[in-house]
Coordinates of C-alpha atoms and ligand atoms in Angstrom, one line a residue:
M1 CA 76.6 25.8 91.6
R2 CA 72.9 26.3 92.2
S3 CA 71.9 28.2 95.3
N4 CA 69.8 26.8 98.1
V5 CA 66.7 29.0 98.4
L6 CA 66.6 28.3 102.1
D7 CA 69.6 30.5 102.4
Y8 CA 67.5 33.5 101.2
N9 CA 64.9 35.6 103.0
L10 CA 62.0 37.2 101.1
I11 CA 60.0 40.1 102.6
A12 CA 56.9 41.4 100.8
P13 CA 55.9 44.7 102.5
P14 CA 52.2 45.7 101.9
T15 CA 52.9 49.3 100.7
L16 CA 55.5 51.4 99.1
D17 CA 56.0 53.3 102.4
A18 CA 56.6 50.1 104.2
A19 CA 59.1 49.0 101.6
L20 CA 61.0 52.3 101.8
A21 CA 61.1 52.1 105.6
L22 CA 62.6 48.6 105.4
L23 CA 65.2 49.8 102.8
S24 CA 66.2 52.7 105.1
E25 CA 66.8 50.3 108.0
G26 CA 69.3 47.9 106.3
A27 CA 70.6 45.9 103.4
H28 CA 67.7 44.5 101.4
T29 CA 67.8 43.9 97.6
P30 CA 64.6 44.9 95.8
I31 CA 63.1 42.2 93.6
A32 CA 60.5 43.1 91.0
G33 CA 59.8 40.6 88.2
G34 CA 62.8 38.6 89.3
T35 CA 63.8 37.8 85.7
E36 CA 67.4 39.0 86.3
L37 CA 67.7 38.1 90.0
M38 CA 66.2 34.6 89.7
V39 CA 68.8 33.7 87.0
A40 CA 71.5 35.0 89.3
L41 CA 70.0 33.0 92.2
N42 CA 69.7 29.8 90.1
T43 CA 73.4 30.0 89.0
G44 CA 74.7 30.7 92.5
R45 CA 75.7 34.4 91.8
L46 CA 73.2 36.2 94.0
Q47 CA 75.2 37.3 97.0
Q48 CA 72.5 39.3 98.7
R49 CA 70.5 37.2 101.1
S50 CA 67.6 39.4 102.0
L51 CA 65.2 40.1 99.1
L52 CA 62.5 42.8 99.3
S53 CA 59.6 42.0 97.0
I54 CA 58.2 45.1 95.2
Q55 CA 56.4 43.2 92.4
H56 CA 52.9 43.5 94.0
L57 CA 53.2 47.3 94.9
Q58 CA 50.5 49.0 92.8
E59 CA 52.1 52.4 93.7
L60 CA 54.8 51.4 91.3
R61 CA 52.6 49.9 88.5
F62 CA 50.9 52.7 86.6
I63 CA 51.0 54.6 83.3
H64 CA 49.7 58.2 83.5
V65 CA 49.4 60.4 80.6
D66 CA 49.2 64.2 80.6
D67 CA 49.5 66.9 78.0
T68 CA 53.3 67.0 77.9
A69 CA 54.5 63.6 79.1
I70 CA 53.9 60.0 79.7
H71 CA 54.7 58.8 83.3
I72 CA 55.5 55.1 83.6
G73 CA 55.8 53.4 87.0
A74 CA 58.9 51.4 87.5
G75 CA 56.8 48.3 88.2
S76 CA 55.1 48.4 84.8
T77 CA 55.7 45.3 82.9
F78 CA 56.7 45.2 79.3
T79 CA 53.3 43.8 78.5
D80 CA 51.7 46.8 80.3
I81 CA 53.8 49.1 78.1
R82 CA 53.2 47.2 74.8
N83 CA 49.4 47.3 75.5
H84 CA 49.2 51.0 76.2
P85 CA 47.6 52.9 73.2
E86 CA 49.2 56.3 73.9
I87 CA 52.7 54.8 74.3
A88 CA 52.1 52.9 71.1
R89 CA 51.1 56.2 69.3
D90 CA 53.8 58.5 70.7
L91 CA 56.7 56.3 71.8
P92 CA 57.1 53.6 69.1
L93 CA 60.8 53.2 70.0
L94 CA 59.8 52.1 73.5
I95 CA 57.2 49.7 72.2
Q96 CA 59.7 48.2 69.8
S97 CA 62.3 47.7 72.5
A98 CA 59.8 46.3 74.9
S99 CA 58.8 43.7 72.3
W100 CA 62.5 42.7 71.9
T101 CA 62.9 42.0 75.6
G102 CA 62.9 38.2 76.0
T103 CA 59.8 36.2 75.4
I104 CA 56.2 37.0 75.9
A105 CA 56.3 35.1 79.2
N106 CA 59.3 37.2 80.2
Q107 CA 57.5 40.4 79.2
N108 CA 54.5 39.5 81.4
R109 CA 56.8 39.6 84.5
A110 CA 59.8 41.8 83.7
T111 CA 59.5 45.4 84.6
L112 CA 60.8 48.6 83.1
G113 CA 62.4 49.4 86.5
G114 CA 64.2 46.1 86.6
N115 CA 65.6 46.7 83.1
L116 CA 67.0 50.1 84.0
C117 CA 68.2 49.2 87.6
N118 CA 70.0 46.1 86.4
A119 CA 72.0 48.6 84.3
S120 CA 73.3 46.4 81.6
P121 CA 75.0 48.3 78.8
A122 CA 73.2 45.9 76.4
A123 CA 69.7 46.3 77.8
D124 CA 66.9 46.9 75.3
T125 CA 64.9 49.9 76.6
P126 CA 67.7 52.4 77.5
P127 CA 68.5 53.5 73.9
A128 CA 64.8 54.5 73.4
L129 CA 64.6 56.3 76.7
L130 CA 67.9 58.2 76.0
C131 CA 66.4 59.4 72.7
Y132 CA 63.2 60.5 74.3
S133 CA 65.1 62.7 76.9
A134 CA 63.4 60.8 79.7
S135 CA 63.9 61.5 83.4
V136 CA 63.7 59.2 86.3
T137 CA 62.3 59.7 89.8
L138 CA 63.9 57.9 92.7
V139 CA 62.1 57.6 96.1
S140 CA 63.3 56.9 99.7
S141 CA 61.7 57.2 103.1
T142 CA 63.0 60.8 103.2
G143 CA 61.7 62.1 99.9
S144 CA 62.2 61.9 96.2
R145 CA 64.5 63.3 93.5
T146 CA 64.3 63.4 89.8
L147 CA 67.3 63.0 87.5
P148 CA 67.8 63.3 83.7
Y149 CA 67.9 59.6 82.7
P150 CA 71.5 59.8 81.2
D151 CA 72.7 60.8 84.7
F152 CA 71.2 57.6 86.2
H153 CA 73.9 55.3 84.6
L154 CA 77.3 56.0 86.3
S155 CA 79.5 53.2 84.9
Y156 CA 79.3 49.4 84.2
K157 CA 76.2 48.1 86.1
S158 CA 76.4 51.1 88.4
T159 CA 73.5 53.6 88.9
A160 CA 72.8 56.7 90.9
L161 CA 70.4 54.7 93.2
R162 CA 71.3 54.8 96.9
P163 CA 70.8 51.6 98.9
D164 CA 67.7 53.2 100.6
E165 CA 66.1 54.2 97.3
L166 CA 63.8 52.7 94.7
L167 CA 63.3 53.7 91.2
H168 CA 59.7 55.1 91.3
S169 CA 59.0 56.1 87.7
V170 CA 60.2 57.2 84.3
T171 CA 58.8 60.4 82.7
V172 CA 59.0 60.6 79.0
P173 CA 58.2 64.0 77.4
R174 CA 56.0 63.6 74.3
P175 CA 58.3 63.9 71.3
P176 CA 57.6 66.7 68.8
A177 CA 54.7 65.7 66.6
N178 CA 56.8 66.0 63.4
A179 CA 59.7 63.9 64.8
R180 CA 60.8 60.9 62.8
Q181 CA 61.9 57.9 64.9
S182 CA 63.8 54.7 64.2
I183 CA 65.5 51.9 66.2
R184 CA 67.6 48.9 65.2
K185 CA 69.0 46.0 67.2
V186 CA 71.7 43.7 66.0
G187 CA 71.9 40.4 67.8
T188 CA 72.6 36.7 67.2
R189 CA 68.9 36.2 66.3
N190 CA 65.9 38.4 65.7
A191 CA 64.3 37.2 68.9
L192 CA 65.5 36.2 72.4
A193 CA 69.0 37.6 71.9
I194 CA 70.8 40.2 73.9
S195 CA 72.0 43.0 71.6
K196 CA 75.5 43.1 70.1
V197 CA 74.7 46.7 69.2
A198 CA 71.5 48.8 69.2
L199 CA 70.9 52.3 68.1
A200 CA 67.8 54.5 68.5
G201 CA 67.3 57.8 66.8
L202 CA 64.8 60.6 66.7
A203 CA 65.0 63.8 64.7
V204 CA 63.0 66.6 63.2
V205 CA 63.9 67.2 59.6
E206 CA 63.2 70.8 58.4
D207 CA 64.1 71.8 54.8
S208 CA 66.2 68.6 54.7
R209 CA 68.2 69.7 57.7
L210 CA 68.5 67.8 60.9
R211 CA 67.0 69.5 63.9
H212 CA 66.5 68.2 67.4
I213 CA 68.4 65.0 66.7
R214 CA 68.7 62.5 69.6
L215 CA 70.7 59.3 69.5
G216 CA 70.8 56.5 72.1
A217 CA 72.9 53.3 72.0
A218 CA 73.4 50.0 73.6
S219 CA 76.6 48.0 73.9
L220 CA 78.8 50.8 72.6
A221 CA 80.3 51.8 76.1
D222 CA 80.3 50.5 79.7
R223 CA 76.8 51.9 80.1
P224 CA 73.8 52.8 77.9
L225 CA 75.0 55.8 76.0
R226 CA 73.4 58.9 74.7
L227 CA 75.5 60.0 71.8
V228 CA 75.7 63.7 72.7
A229 CA 78.8 64.5 70.7
T230 CA 77.5 62.8 67.5
E231 CA 74.2 64.6 68.0
A232 CA 75.9 68.0 68.3
A233 CA 78.1 67.2 65.2
L234 CA 75.0 66.5 63.2
Q235 CA 72.7 69.3 64.2
G236 CA 71.8 71.4 61.2
H237 CA 73.5 69.1 58.7
S238 CA 71.7 68.6 55.4
L239 CA 70.2 65.3 54.3
A240 CA 69.5 66.7 50.8
P241 CA 70.8 64.3 48.0
A242 CA 73.6 66.7 47.1
H243 CA 74.9 66.8 50.7
L244 CA 74.0 63.3 52.0
D245 CA 77.3 61.6 51.4
A246 CA 79.2 64.4 53.2
T247 CA 76.8 64.2 56.1
L248 CA 77.2 60.5 56.4
R249 CA 81.0 60.7 56.4
W250 CA 80.8 63.4 59.1
A251 CA 78.4 61.3 61.1
R252 CA 80.7 58.2 61.0
A253 CA 83.7 60.2 62.1
A254 CA 81.8 61.8 65.0
L255 CA 80.4 58.4 66.1
A256 CA 83.9 56.7 65.9
A257 CA 85.3 59.4 68.2
E258 CA 82.5 59.0 70.8
I259 CA 82.0 55.3 71.3
H260 CA 84.0 52.9 73.4
P261 CA 82.8 49.3 72.6
I262 CA 84.4 46.3 74.3
D263 CA 85.3 42.8 73.3
D264 CA 83.2 40.3 75.2
I265 CA 81.4 36.9 74.8
R266 CA 78.8 38.4 72.4
S267 CA 81.0 40.3 70.0
T268 CA 84.2 42.2 69.4
A269 CA 84.9 45.9 69.7
A270 CA 85.8 46.1 66.0
Y271 CA 82.5 44.4 64.9
R272 CA 80.5 46.7 67.1
R273 CA 82.3 49.8 65.7
A274 CA 81.6 48.7 62.1
V275 CA 77.9 47.8 62.8
A276 CA 77.3 51.0 64.8
A277 CA 78.5 53.1 61.9
N278 CA 76.3 51.2 59.5
L279 CA 73.3 51.5 61.8
L280 CA 73.8 55.3 62.0
E281 CA 74.1 55.6 58.2
D282 CA 70.9 53.5 57.8
L283 CA 69.2 55.7 60.4
L284 CA 70.2 58.9 58.6
R285 CA 69.2 57.6 55.2
S286 CA 65.8 56.6 56.6
L287 CA 65.4 60.1 58.0
A288 CA 66.3 61.5 54.6
S289 CA 63.7 59.5 52.7
Ligands
FAD1 C1 65.0 34.4 79.2 C2 65.4 35.9 79.4 C3 65.5 36.7 78.3 C4 65.9 38.0 78.5 N1 66.0 38.8 77.4 C5 66.3 40.1 77.5 C6 66.4 41.0 76.4 O1 66.2 40.6 75.3 N2 66.7 42.3 76.6 C7 66.8 42.8 77.9 O2 67.1 44.0 78.0 N3 66.7 42.0 79.0 C8 66.5 40.7 78.8 N4 66.4 39.9 79.9 C9 66.6 40.5 81.3 C10 65.4 40.9 82.1 O3 64.3 40.2 81.7 C11 65.2 42.4 82.0 O4 66.3 43.1 82.4 C12 64.0 42.8 82.9 O5 63.5 44.1 82.5 C13 64.3 42.8 84.4 O6 63.2 43.3 85.1 P1 62.7 42.5 86.5 O7 61.5 43.2 87.0 O8 62.5 41.1 86.2 O9 64.0 42.8 87.4 P2 64.5 42.0 88.7 O10 65.2 40.7 88.3 O11 63.4 41.9 89.7 O12 65.6 43.1 89.2 C14 66.7 43.4 88.4 C15 67.6 44.5 89.2 O13 66.9 45.7 89.3 C16 66.7 46.0 90.7 N5 65.3 46.6 90.7 C17 64.2 46.2 90.1 N6 63.2 47.1 90.3 C18 63.8 48.1 91.0 C19 63.2 49.4 91.5 N7 62.0 49.8 91.2 N8 64.0 50.2 92.2 C20 65.3 49.8 92.4 N9 65.9 48.7 92.0 C21 65.1 47.8 91.3 C22 66.8 44.7 91.4 O14 67.3 44.9 92.8 C23 67.9 44.0 90.6 O15 69.2 44.5 90.9 C24 66.1 38.6 79.8 C25 65.9 37.7 80.9 C26 65.6 36.4 80.8 C27 65.5 35.5 82.0

């Protein structure tokens, strides 16, 4: 049943400090672009009655670049990200995943912070950020803390955020200049579809051997998953023609042991397992070529 908006209260504090002070005092739910929360409200699933708007807070909407990293405010929209030249140059996996997130109208409102804090295992940007070894900074009225991004996702739709905290920003180290990068998403359609499976990969290939390989996946576990065991199994393996088949078999076995896909309305666990293995093989073949 649709909700009655009169049952909800919306506060729009003028500054980040004011927002954090309100969060420290009681139960408010932050709302940024609202593209997740308004769907929940419209379908009568939004339990929280007090919404704290953070969409207009310029302190959360920035993209800073320095020599080693790109710092993206949680309030940056997908359009902000897609239009940023240095992100386009250094972080093509993030650009690609931002371009997959809903429609253009959606990308004009939806924020990176909302995508991560909503914590769907099928969300589009986490696989790229897992590959890039990103970190996240959380703020509260008492200070801030920075976590490796994989530690942010605790379980299904659960994050390390405390009720008095906001996600402030995401820091993405610049990948090695010689890194090769690739991302694939499999969904019902090419556009406007939540992923059944997605896989992002980044690696340096030296003398045909895999170095510094990073793999991030969507919809293969209860949370966005960095495939650390598969990465470890592949480090140093050869992509030379004489060894490629053996490396691919090894990769498929390592992946099968690491992932825990589920059956749900979008797909089956068996389909996700099969597609994930094919995506990994495609990724390794593209790195080899
Ligand atoms: C038509 C449509 C298509 C979509 N397609 C896709 C898609 O293809 N891929 C995909 O990944 N998503 C998709 N989405 C989901 C959604 O657009 C994204 O997840 C978006 O990034 C959410 O951002 P938002 O700013 O709108 O979040 P909101 O709805 O404002 O918030 C989402 C959650 O994050 C919390 N939150 C937001 N910002 C912060 C912060 N800074 N600190 C702490 N908590 C915060 C909120 O409290 C809430 O729990 C789609 C949605 C719609 C309506």
